[in-house]
Amino acid sequence: MMEELFVSGRHIEHIDPTLTLWGGPIAIYLFLGGLAAAILIFANFFFLMGKADKYVMTVKVSTLIPPVIIVIGLLLLVADLHHKLYFWQLLLNFRIESPMSWGAWTLSFIMIPAILWPLIYMKDIINYLSDRNPKCRLLKTLSWIDGMANKFKIVRMVIELATKYQKLMAYITIVLSLILGVYTGILLSAFNARPLWNTAILGPLFLTSGISTGAALLMWMSKNHHEKILFSKFDLVLIAVEIFLIIHLFMGMKAGSQVQVDTASLFLGGQYTAFFWVGIMGLGLVFPAVLEILELNRFNIPSWLPALFILLGGLAFRFIMVYAGQFSSYNIL
Amino acid sequence: MKTTRRQFIKITGMTAAGTAVAGSVIGQVLKAVESKTEINSDEESKWTRTPTYCEICFWKCGAWVYKDGEGKIKKIIGNNDDHHARGKLCPRGTGGIGSYYDEDRLKKPLIRDVDKDGKQTFREAEWDEAIDFIAKKMNGIKKKYGPEHMALFVHGAPAKHFEHLFSSFGNENHAEPAYAQCAGPREAGFFATFGSGVGSPEPADMQNSKCIIFIGNHIGENMHNSFVQEVSIAIDNGAKIIVVDPRLSTIASKATHWLPIKPSTDMALLLAWMHVLIYDNIYDKEYIERYAFGFEELKEHVKNFTPEWASGITTLDPELIKKSAHEMAAAAPAAVIHPGRHTTWYGDDTQRLRAIAIINALLGAYGRRGGMYLGVRKTIPEFPTVEYPEPKWTWKDITKDKYKNASVGVTNVFVDASLPDYPKEHQIKGWFIAGTSFINSIPDRKKIFKAMENQELIVVVDTMPMEMTGYADVVLPESTYLERYDYSRSGKNRVAQVAFRMPATEPLYNSKPSWWIARQIGLKLGLDKYYPWKDFEEVLDWQFKQIGSSLEEMKLLGVKTMDSGDLIYIPEGEPYEFNTNTGKIELYSTDFAEKGYNPLPTYTKHDSAPPGYYYFVYGRAPMHTFGRTQNNPYLFDLMDTNSVWINPKTAQLWGIENGTEIWLQNQDGVVSEFSTSARITERIRPDSVYMVHGFGHNRNVLSRAFGKGINDMPLITQIKIDPIMGGTGMRNNFVTFLLEKPENKEVAS
Amino acid sequence: MRYAMAMDTRKCVGCGDCVVACQTENDVPFGFCRDWIVENVSGIYPDTVKMHFKSERCNHCDNTPCVRTCPTGASHVIEGGIVKVTHDECIGCGACIVSCPYNARYVHPEGYIDKCTFCDHRVAQGQDTACVAVCPTTALIFGDLDDEKSPVSIALRENEWYVLAPEAGTKPQLYFLK
Ligand SMILES: Nc1nc2c(c(=O)[nH]1)N[C@H]1C(S)=C(S)[C@@H](COP(=O)(O)OP(=O)(O)OC[C@H]3O[C@@H](n4cnc5c(=O)[nH]c(N)nc54)[C@H](O)[C@@H]3O)O[C@H]1N2
Ligand SMILES: Nc1nc2c(c(=O)[nH]1)N[C@H]1C(S)=C(S)[C@@H](COP(=O)(O)OP(=O)(O)OC[C@H]3O[C@@H](n4cnc5c(=O)[nH]c(N)nc54)[C@H](O)[C@@H]3O)O[C@H]1N2
Ligand code: SF4
Ligand code: SF4
Ligand code: SF4
Ligand code: SF4
Ligand code: SF4
Ligand SMILES: [Mo]
C-alpha cells in the first residue's frame, strides 16, 4: 500500500522538511572535545606510568593543545546558540539530566587541569621545542606565558600546589577526560527522538573514535620512534574496536524496530551509504590502518599520512552522525 | 495577447511615499507583535472589539474585530449569535486581518497617462481629480450614447453602493460573476421546479439530515463556514454522505459512498437515480401526489435511464448507483442533494440542476426537516430617496431574447455587447468594475481584450493591485472591510438575522469606502437628490430604526436576531402553494415547455478528452478565496501555490514525479504563463487533472503571490453557454503537460 | 489536573484554521507555526484510496525529553502538564528541538525557542485554546483528563484513538480519534 503525506502550514527553516538545526559547529565541537579528552588521557596516563621524561611529547608538550581546542569548542558552542545574549544561563544552572549541561560543566571543570598541566611543564616544553626547532614562533608566546605565570604569586602558588598533588590531579583529569570523551557521544545518544543516536553504543564509539584521533595526532607530532610506534599500535587497536562498534551499531539497528531498520538503511543503501562506507570506513579507518600496518612492517610511510586520514575520518564521522541523526526520525506524521 | 490602445500597465514603482508610509506602519505593527513574548492579561483587558461581517468570501459571517490598547487590530473572532458564523470563522476569515495589513494594497487613486514616449503609465492622483475624471467621462458617454451604454460589474459588499449610483444615473446594466459564472444555473433550475431560487446560504437542512448528497460540491474545500459546521454536525449524527466527484475530495474521503464519476456525465447518474427512485417505488408518493406536477411525464421520461445505462456513461458501478439511491430514499425526507453553488460546468447546467431539484422533490425533501428548509429573512427598507430615472433599455433587452430565464444581468452578455461589432443601439462603451477580478473570473479572455479596446472608460475599484487594475483608466483604492461601513447583511436563514459592519479602525493609506466613493461620483454627476444623506451612519441608523433597532444597538450586538413570523418547514401534510405556473412543484416544467426549452432534463453527451489530454478540473482550497487571498500573508503561509493533481498512472506515462515542474497547455494550444509542481496522488481519476482556482498572479506588485502557480482562467477557452440563463460552462477544457519551458507558444497572459 | 487534546480525524477538513487562529492569538511570526496540518493518503484509486487530515502540535508529553535535555531549565512543565519555555532563560541551544520526536518546536526569529503552549493564558481563564475555539468542524477537543466529565475524557472513552510515535516513549497527550 503506497502512502502519500503532505504537510501544509509549515515550512520552517532548519526544521522542514527534515531537521538540520545542528551543523558544522556542533560536529567540530564534538570532534575537538574528543581530541582534547584523548590528549589529556594519554598525557595523564603516561605521567602516572612514570613516563613523563620518556614520552616528553605526549606527557608534556601535547598538553598545550587541549586548553586551546576546548576554548575553541566552547566558542563554537556559544556561536551556535540562537539566543546568544542569554548564554550565561548555561552557567547559572546545572541540569543533571541534560547532557548539554553536563558538557558545559565538564568542559569548564576540565579547563582547570588542562591549563595547569602545561603550566607545570612550561619550562620543559620550551626546552623541548627550542631543542628541535629554535625558530619556532610559539616559543615567544610560551615564554611570555611562563613569565606572566611567574609574575603573580598566586599563580605560582597554584602551580606549586598542583605539582605537589599532581598524581591526584592526574587521576581526576583522567576521569574528567573520560567523561568528556563519553559525553561527546552521549550528547547525541541522549536524544531518543533521533533513532540513529538512540543507542548505548554511541558513548563508547565516540570515546574510542576520539581517543583514536588523539593517538593519531600524537603519533604525527612525536619525533620519538618509540612513542610513534606505541601510538601507531594503539591506533590499530582503537580502529579495530571502532569498526567492531560500528558493525555492532548497525547489526543492532537491523535487528531493532522498524524505525531503527529504516535508520540503518540510510547507511545500507540509503543516501549516506557511499559517504559513510567509502569516506569514513574506507578512507578514515581501513586505509590508515593498512598504512600503519605497512609502517609497522618497516615500509617507509610518513606517519602524518595515516594520522591525517584518521583525523579527517574522525571529523567526517562526527559530521555524518550529526546530520544523519537529525535526518532519522520516528514516523510522526 | 496584444493590446493596441489599452496597454496593460504594471503598477510597479508606484508610490515611493505611499510605500514608505506603509513600511513604517506595518513595521511598527510587526514590531509590536514580535516584541510581545508573553500574553499579558492586563494588556488584553484594554482590548476593545467592534462588529463586522466578513468580506473574504460571500458567506458574510458575523464577527468581532479585536484591537489592543493602541488600537491595532489583533484578531477577528466569529460572532456567537450569528447563524453564519456560530462563534467561528473559517481560515480565510480568521486570516482576514492579513488583507488589512497587506503592504501591497492599493494606496492612492491612479489615472492612466501617456508619457512623452507614448508609453502608458499610471499617475497618482488625488481623490477629487480621479472622481472628476470619472464623472466627466461618464457624462461624456451619457451625452454621446446615453447613460444606458455602460456596464457595472460588481461583487460583494461594494456592489450595492455602485448599483445605487448607476440606477440613479439611469443605468440598470449591473452584473455579478456570482450569477453567470457561479450560481445562476442553480437559481434557474430550482426556480423552474419550486418557484423559488436557492439563495445564499443554501437552505439545505444538513444538520438535521440523515443523508446528504454532494454532486461535485466539495464542502470542506469549499469552506463556507456554517455549511462546514453543519456537515460536521451531520457526521456526529451518523448521517450518510454520498459524494459524486471525479476526485476524492475532502468530503468524499468522509463519505459513505464515493462515486468517482467521469467528468461531465452527472446528468446520466441523476436520471438513473430518478429511475431507481421511481421504478423501485421508493420515492415519497404522498408528497409527490400532494405537491408535484408532471409525475407521469417524468416517469415515462426516465423509463429507459437504468443504472446499467448510466454505468456505461459514467463509468460507475450500476450496483453503487442503485445502492446509493436506496440509501437516500431510506433517509428521506431527511435527505437532500445539496444544490451546489458553482454550477456553470458544461452548458446544460440549468437542466442538471433541474434534475437535482427533481430528485429532492422525489425524496420529499423540499420544505421538510433534514431536507431543505424555507429560509426566512428580515427585509431592511431602503433609505428614502427620489425614484430612479427610467432607462431607455436595460440588461433585459439584450439578455432575455437569448437567455429567457436569466433573472439578473449576465456578465458575459455585457462583454458581448461591449464588442465593436455589436449593434450600436445597445453597445456598451464604459465599464465600472468593483470587487470582482473580472479577467480572472469571467471567460473568455480573447473576447474580453477586444471588448476592452472598445471602451471609453474603465474604472476599477479594488483593494489590491490585481490584474484587472492594469487595464483600467482609473484605479480607485477601496478600504478593506475592516475600515468601513457597508449595507447590512439580511439574507435568508433558519432565523431572520441582520448583521452589521462598522470600521474597526481608520482606513490605511489614502483608501476610501465604497459608499463614499459612489456618493462622491454621484455628487459630481449632479445626482445630489439621490444622496440626501452625508454620512453612511445616517443611512444605517435610519434603516435600523425601521426594523426596531438602532446604530447604537447594532454597534453593541453586531448581529441581531429578528422575528420574521414565517415557518421554515411546510407543515406536515398541509397544502402549500408553490410560486410556479401550476402552483405545484413542477417535475415537468411548464415554463420551459412554453419557452421552448426541454421541460424534462435529459442527457447530452459532452466532449471527451482528446488523446494525451485530460479533463481540466478546478475547485477551491479551504484557505483561499478565488484569486483574492493569495497575497494575504497568513493564507500565503498556509498555501503558496496550486500544484496540479495527477494520478500516478498518468504521471508514469509522462515520467512526471511528485514535485516535477510542469506547464499546462490546453486543447486550443494556450500554455500557462507560469509553471507549477505536480502532485502525484491517487485521489484523482487517471483521465483528469485538478488544480485550485485563483493562483498564478502575474502582477509583480503582489510581492508574495506573483508567479506562484498556474492561473486556470486563460486555459478555459472553450465555453459552453447555458441556453436557458446564459451561464458560461467552463469545464469543457482539456489540458496536457509540458515538461520544459515552452518557447514560441501562445502564452496566456 | 492533566490537560490533553483530542483530534478527530473523521471530521477535520484540513482547512488550517487552527493554524491561522494560533498565529493571530499568539503572535506567531510569519513563516513559523505552532500547529500544522498533515494529509495522509493511502490505497489505490478508486476502490481503496483513503485520506484523512490531522492537525498536529506539541503533544505536551508526560515524559518530556525536551524538558530533560534543556540545560538551563527554560523548558519546563507547568500545572496540568503543559510544557512551556521561558523565553529569557532560553539560550537557543536547540537541544529541546533535537530531542522532540515530533518537531514541535521552532527557533523564534528573536532567538529563543517557541512552541505550542496549549494557550495556557486562555486555559487559565477557563477558555478553550485558540485552535480548539476556532475549529469549524469541532475536530479539536480540549480538556482535563483527570476530570471524567471533560470533553476530552469523554471523547477518549467513547472512541478509538492512537497517539503519534508511541515507541518514542514520550507519552504524548495529543490523541487522534479514528
Ligand atoms: N475556500 C473557499 N471556499 C469557497 C470559495 C472560495 O473561493 N474558497 N468560493 C465560494 C463560492 S462563490 C462558490 S460558488 C463555491 C464553489 O464550490 P462548489 O460549488 O463546491 O464547487 P464546484 O466548483 O462546483 O465543484 C468543485 C468540485 O467539483 C468536482 N468536479 C469537477 N468536474 C466535475 C464533474 O463533471 N462532475 C462532478 N460530479 N464533479 C466535478 C471537482 O473535482 C471539485 O471537487 O465555493 C464557495 N466556497
Ligand atoms: N476560472 C475560474 N473562474 C471562475 C471560478 C473558478 O473557479 N474558476 N469561480 C467562479 C465563481 S463561483 C465566482 S463566485 C466568481 C467570483 O469572482 P470574483 O468576484 O471576481 O472573485 P475574485 O477573483 O475573488 O475577485 C474579487 C476582486 O475583488 C477585490 N476585492 C476584495 N475585497 C474587496 C473589497 O472589499 N472592495 C473592493 N472594491 N474590492 C475587493 C479582490 O482584490 C479581487 O480583485 O468567479 C467565477 N469564475
Ligand atoms: S466563510 Fe470564511 S471567508 Fe467566508 S465570510 Fe465566513 S469567515 Fe469569511
Ligand atoms: S481547524 Fe479543525 S478542521 Fe480545520 S484543519 Fe484545524 S482541526 Fe482540521
Ligand atoms: S511534543 Fe516535543 S516539545 Fe512537546 S512535550 Fe513532547 S517532546 Fe516536548
Ligand atoms: S533551546 Fe532553550 S529551551 Fe531549548 S534546550 Fe536550549 S535552553 Fe532549553
Ligand atoms: S493550543 Fe494554542 S498555542 Fe497550541 S497550537 Fe493551539 S492555538 Fe497554538
Ligand atoms: Mo461562486
mmCIF file of N, CA, C and O in Angstrom, chain B residues 555-608:
data_model
loop_
_atom_site.group_PDB
_atom_site.id
_atom_site.type_symbol
_atom_site.label_atom_id
_atom_site.label_comp_id
_atom_site.label_asym_id
_atom_site.label_seq_id
_atom_site.Cartn_x
_atom_site.Cartn_y
_atom_site.Cartn_z
ATOM 1 N N LYS B 555 -24.081 48.483 17.121
ATOM 2 C CA LYS B 555 -22.656 48.544 17.461
ATOM 3 C C LYS B 555 -22.339 47.604 18.626
ATOM 4 O O LYS B 555 -21.245 47.065 18.730
ATOM 5 N N LEU B 556 -23.317 47.445 19.502
ATOM 6 C CA LEU B 556 -23.102 46.567 20.643
ATOM 7 C C LEU B 556 -23.360 45.102 20.303
ATOM 8 O O LEU B 556 -22.698 44.210 20.827
ATOM 9 N N LEU B 557 -24.349 44.875 19.423
ATOM 10 C CA LEU B 557 -24.749 43.498 19.134
ATOM 11 C C LEU B 557 -24.011 42.882 17.957
ATOM 12 O O LEU B 557 -23.702 41.699 17.963
ATOM 13 N N GLY B 558 -23.767 43.698 16.948
ATOM 14 C CA GLY B 558 -23.164 43.161 15.726
ATOM 15 C C GLY B 558 -24.172 42.406 14.881
ATOM 16 O O GLY B 558 -24.386 42.712 13.724
ATOM 17 N N VAL B 559 -24.807 41.410 15.498
ATOM 18 C CA VAL B 559 -25.815 40.628 14.786
ATOM 19 C C VAL B 559 -27.074 40.635 15.621
ATOM 20 O O VAL B 559 -27.024 40.375 16.821
ATOM 21 N N LYS B 560 -28.188 40.962 15.010
ATOM 22 C CA LYS B 560 -29.438 40.952 15.759
ATOM 23 C C LYS B 560 -30.424 39.968 15.138
ATOM 24 O O LYS B 560 -30.611 39.941 13.930
ATOM 25 N N THR B 561 -30.987 39.148 15.997
ATOM 26 C CA THR B 561 -31.972 38.180 15.543
ATOM 27 C C THR B 561 -33.358 38.822 15.624
ATOM 28 O O THR B 561 -33.698 39.438 16.623
ATOM 29 N N MET B 562 -34.121 38.692 14.555
ATOM 30 C CA MET B 562 -35.421 39.335 14.481
ATOM 31 C C MET B 562 -36.498 38.253 14.328
ATOM 32 O O MET B 562 -36.195 37.105 13.994
ATOM 33 N N ASP B 563 -37.731 38.675 14.513
ATOM 34 C CA ASP B 563 -38.816 37.733 14.306
ATOM 35 C C ASP B 563 -39.376 37.938 12.907
ATOM 36 O O ASP B 563 -39.794 39.028 12.554
ATOM 37 N N SER B 564 -39.345 36.888 12.106
ATOM 38 C CA SER B 564 -39.869 37.050 10.751
ATOM 39 C C SER B 564 -41.307 36.566 10.665
ATOM 40 O O SER B 564 -42.044 36.910 9.764
ATOM 41 N N GLY B 565 -41.704 35.748 11.618
ATOM 42 C CA GLY B 565 -43.065 35.242 11.632
ATOM 43 C C GLY B 565 -43.335 34.142 10.620
ATOM 44 O O GLY B 565 -44.459 33.664 10.519
ATOM 45 N N ASP B 566 -42.324 33.730 9.872
ATOM 46 C CA ASP B 566 -42.557 32.692 8.857
ATOM 47 C C ASP B 566 -42.068 31.328 9.335
ATOM 48 O O ASP B 566 -41.181 31.232 10.170
ATOM 49 N N LEU B 567 -42.634 30.293 8.746
ATOM 50 C CA LEU B 567 -42.222 28.936 9.094
ATOM 51 C C LEU B 567 -41.094 28.494 8.179
ATOM 52 O O LEU B 567 -41.011 28.921 7.037
ATOM 53 N N ILE B 568 -40.237 27.600 8.694
ATOM 54 C CA ILE B 568 -39.145 27.152 7.834
ATOM 55 C C ILE B 568 -39.400 25.764 7.253
ATOM 56 O O ILE B 568 -38.655 25.295 6.411
ATOM 57 N N TYR B 569 -40.444 25.082 7.711
ATOM 58 C CA TYR B 569 -40.816 23.813 7.082
ATOM 59 C C TYR B 569 -42.283 23.900 6.665
ATOM 60 O O TYR B 569 -43.067 24.620 7.286
ATOM 61 N N ILE B 570 -42.630 23.167 5.637
ATOM 62 C CA ILE B 570 -44.038 23.092 5.251
ATOM 63 C C ILE B 570 -44.747 22.251 6.312
ATOM 64 O O ILE B 570 -44.313 21.134 6.595
ATOM 65 N N PRO B 571 -45.794 22.779 6.928
ATOM 66 C CA PRO B 571 -46.466 21.987 7.966
ATOM 67 C C PRO B 571 -46.912 20.651 7.384
ATOM 68 O O PRO B 571 -47.496 20.610 6.298
ATOM 69 N N GLU B 572 -46.601 19.593 8.075
ATOM 70 C CA GLU B 572 -46.791 18.226 7.596
ATOM 71 C C GLU B 572 -48.202 18.018 7.019
ATOM 72 O O GLU B 572 -49.211 18.232 7.696
ATOM 73 N N GLY B 573 -48.227 17.628 5.755
ATOM 74 C CA GLY B 573 -49.496 17.277 5.131
ATOM 75 C C GLY B 573 -50.391 18.456 4.753
ATOM 76 O O GLY B 573 -51.476 18.258 4.230
ATOM 77 N N GLU B 574 -49.949 19.660 5.033
ATOM 78 C CA GLU B 574 -50.797 20.821 4.721
ATOM 79 C C GLU B 574 -50.602 21.253 3.274
ATOM 80 O O GLU B 574 -49.545 21.031 2.696
ATOM 81 N N PRO B 575 -51.622 21.888 2.725
ATOM 82 C CA PRO B 575 -51.453 22.390 1.362
ATOM 83 C C PRO B 575 -50.401 23.491 1.328
ATOM 84 O O PRO B 575 -50.184 24.180 2.328
ATOM 85 N N TYR B 576 -49.745 23.627 0.198
ATOM 86 C CA TYR B 576 -48.712 24.643 0.074
ATOM 87 C C TYR B 576 -48.687 25.112 -1.371
ATOM 88 O O TYR B 576 -48.694 24.304 -2.298
ATOM 89 N N GLU B 577 -48.687 26.422 -1.539
ATOM 90 C CA GLU B 577 -48.752 26.980 -2.883
ATOM 91 C C GLU B 577 -47.328 27.318 -3.333
ATOM 92 O O GLU B 577 -46.651 28.130 -2.703
ATOM 93 N N PHE B 578 -46.868 26.675 -4.382
ATOM 94 C CA PHE B 578 -45.542 26.995 -4.924
ATOM 95 C C PHE B 578 -45.681 28.087 -5.968
ATOM 96 O O PHE B 578 -46.711 28.178 -6.647
ATOM 97 N N ASN B 579 -44.655 28.877 -6.118
ATOM 98 C CA ASN B 579 -44.697 30.044 -6.997
ATOM 99 C C ASN B 579 -44.407 29.663 -8.458
ATOM 100 O O ASN B 579 -43.582 30.270 -9.128
ATOM 101 N N THR B 580 -45.056 28.594 -8.924
ATOM 102 C CA THR B 580 -44.852 28.172 -10.318
ATOM 103 C C THR B 580 -46.166 28.376 -11.078
ATOM 104 O O THR B 580 -47.202 28.667 -10.470
ATOM 105 N N ASN B 581 -46.124 28.158 -12.390
ATOM 106 C CA ASN B 581 -47.344 28.304 -13.193
ATOM 107 C C ASN B 581 -48.483 27.457 -12.650
ATOM 108 O O ASN B 581 -49.629 27.874 -12.627
ATOM 109 N N THR B 582 -48.156 26.237 -12.212
ATOM 110 C CA THR B 582 -49.194 25.317 -11.760
ATOM 111 C C THR B 582 -49.438 25.403 -10.263
ATOM 112 O O THR B 582 -50.327 24.731 -9.748
ATOM 113 N N GLY B 583 -48.610 26.206 -9.576
ATOM 114 C CA GLY B 583 -48.741 26.281 -8.119
ATOM 115 C C GLY B 583 -48.192 25.037 -7.442
ATOM 116 O O GLY B 583 -48.345 24.837 -6.245
ATOM 117 N N LYS B 584 -47.592 24.171 -8.234
ATOM 118 C CA LYS B 584 -47.050 22.927 -7.689
ATOM 119 C C LYS B 584 -45.554 22.832 -7.984
ATOM 120 O O LYS B 584 -45.018 23.617 -8.758
ATOM 121 N N ILE B 585 -44.940 21.837 -7.377
ATOM 122 C CA ILE B 585 -43.547 21.547 -7.732
ATOM 123 C C ILE B 585 -43.586 21.007 -9.161
ATOM 124 O O ILE B 585 -44.246 19.993 -9.406
ATOM 125 N N GLU B 586 -42.900 21.669 -10.073
ATOM 126 C CA GLU B 586 -43.010 21.247 -11.467
ATOM 127 C C GLU B 586 -41.908 20.254 -11.840
ATOM 128 O O GLU B 586 -40.807 20.639 -12.206
ATOM 129 N N LEU B 587 -42.249 18.968 -11.738
ATOM 130 C CA LEU B 587 -41.309 17.954 -12.210
ATOM 131 C C LEU B 587 -41.186 18.131 -13.721
ATOM 132 O O LEU B 587 -40.117 17.981 -14.299
ATOM 133 N N TYR B 588 -42.329 18.462 -14.283
ATOM 134 C CA TYR B 588 -42.385 18.820 -15.703
ATOM 135 C C TYR B 588 -42.530 20.335 -15.734
ATOM 136 O O TYR B 588 -43.495 20.880 -15.201
ATOM 137 N N SER B 589 -41.597 21.038 -16.343
ATOM 138 C CA SER B 589 -41.626 22.492 -16.271
ATOM 139 C C SER B 589 -42.489 23.081 -17.381
ATOM 140 O O SER B 589 -42.119 23.053 -18.559
ATOM 141 N N THR B 590 -43.608 23.619 -16.977
ATOM 142 C CA THR B 590 -44.486 24.246 -17.972
ATOM 143 C C THR B 590 -43.824 25.498 -18.531
ATOM 144 O O THR B 590 -44.000 25.836 -19.697
ATOM 145 N N ASP B 591 -43.070 26.165 -17.674
ATOM 146 C CA ASP B 591 -42.379 27.382 -18.115
ATOM 147 C C ASP B 591 -41.368 27.063 -19.212
ATOM 148 O O ASP B 591 -41.317 27.721 -20.246
ATOM 149 N N PHE B 592 -40.580 26.026 -19.002
ATOM 150 C CA PHE B 592 -39.592 25.630 -20.008
ATOM 151 C C PHE B 592 -40.294 25.216 -21.299
ATOM 152 O O PHE B 592 -39.866 25.567 -22.401
ATOM 153 N N ALA B 593 -41.379 24.458 -21.154
ATOM 154 C CA ALA B 593 -42.113 23.983 -22.331
ATOM 155 C C ALA B 593 -42.580 25.176 -23.161
ATOM 156 O O ALA B 593 -42.421 25.204 -24.378
ATOM 157 N N GLU B 594 -43.111 26.169 -22.444
ATOM 158 C CA GLU B 594 -43.598 27.381 -23.101
ATOM 159 C C GLU B 594 -42.491 28.097 -23.863
ATOM 160 O O GLU B 594 -42.692 28.602 -24.959
ATOM 161 N N LYS B 595 -41.312 28.151 -23.234
ATOM 162 C CA LYS B 595 -40.222 28.926 -23.820
ATOM 163 C C LYS B 595 -39.386 28.119 -24.805
ATOM 164 O O LYS B 595 -38.401 28.618 -25.346
ATOM 165 N N GLY B 596 -39.766 26.884 -24.998
ATOM 166 C CA GLY B 596 -39.060 26.077 -25.985
ATOM 167 C C GLY B 596 -37.837 25.363 -25.427
ATOM 168 O O GLY B 596 -37.009 24.855 -26.180
ATOM 169 N N TYR B 597 -37.713 25.325 -24.113
ATOM 170 C CA TYR B 597 -36.639 24.529 -23.521
ATOM 171 C C TYR B 597 -37.211 23.176 -23.156
ATOM 172 O O TYR B 597 -38.415 23.022 -22.973
ATOM 173 N N ASN B 598 -36.331 22.214 -23.017
ATOM 174 C CA ASN B 598 -36.772 20.875 -22.677
ATOM 175 C C ASN B 598 -37.442 20.883 -21.292
ATOM 176 O O ASN B 598 -36.814 21.240 -20.307
ATOM 177 N N PRO B 599 -38.697 20.485 -21.217
ATOM 178 C CA PRO B 599 -39.402 20.549 -19.928
ATOM 179 C C PRO B 599 -38.922 19.485 -18.950
ATOM 180 O O PRO B 599 -39.204 19.569 -17.761
ATOM 181 N N LEU B 600 -38.229 18.491 -19.446
ATOM 182 C CA LEU B 600 -37.664 17.452 -18.583
ATOM 183 C C LEU B 600 -36.176 17.360 -18.880
ATOM 184 O O LEU B 600 -35.764 17.385 -20.041
ATOM 185 N N PRO B 601 -35.380 17.239 -17.850
ATOM 186 C CA PRO B 601 -33.927 17.215 -18.082
ATOM 187 C C PRO B 601 -33.521 15.955 -18.825
ATOM 188 O O PRO B 601 -34.058 14.879 -18.547
ATOM 189 N N THR B 602 -32.601 16.113 -19.722
ATOM 190 C CA THR B 602 -32.163 14.924 -20.444
ATOM 191 C C THR B 602 -30.649 14.950 -20.631
ATOM 192 O O THR B 602 -30.008 15.982 -20.475
ATOM 193 N N TYR B 603 -30.119 13.789 -20.925
ATOM 194 C CA TYR B 603 -28.664 13.674 -21.017
ATOM 195 C C TYR B 603 -28.135 14.127 -22.372
ATOM 196 O O TYR B 603 -28.660 13.736 -23.399
ATOM 197 N N THR B 604 -27.129 15.001 -22.353
ATOM 198 C CA THR B 604 -26.426 15.297 -23.595
ATOM 199 C C THR B 604 -24.971 14.899 -23.394
ATOM 200 O O THR B 604 -24.404 15.082 -22.313
ATOM 201 N N LYS B 605 -24.416 14.395 -24.478
ATOM 202 C CA LYS B 605 -23.030 13.948 -24.385
ATOM 203 C C LYS B 605 -22.112 15.143 -24.568
ATOM 204 O O LYS B 605 -22.324 15.972 -25.460
ATOM 205 N N HIS B 606 -21.132 15.258 -23.725
ATOM 206 C CA HIS B 606 -20.164 16.347 -23.861
ATOM 207 C C HIS B 606 -18.853 15.812 -24.401
ATOM 208 O O HIS B 606 -18.622 14.602 -24.393
ATOM 209 N N ASP B 607 -18.018 16.715 -24.837
ATOM 210 C CA ASP B 607 -16.731 16.300 -25.409
ATOM 211 C C ASP B 607 -15.944 15.440 -24.420
ATOM 212 O O ASP B 607 -15.955 15.701 -23.225
ATOM 213 N N SER B 608 -15.255 14.462 -24.949
ATOM 214 C CA SER B 608 -14.326 13.690 -24.120
ATOM 215 C C SER B 608 -12.929 14.238 -24.345
ATOM 216 O O SER B 608 -12.669 14.924 -25.327
#
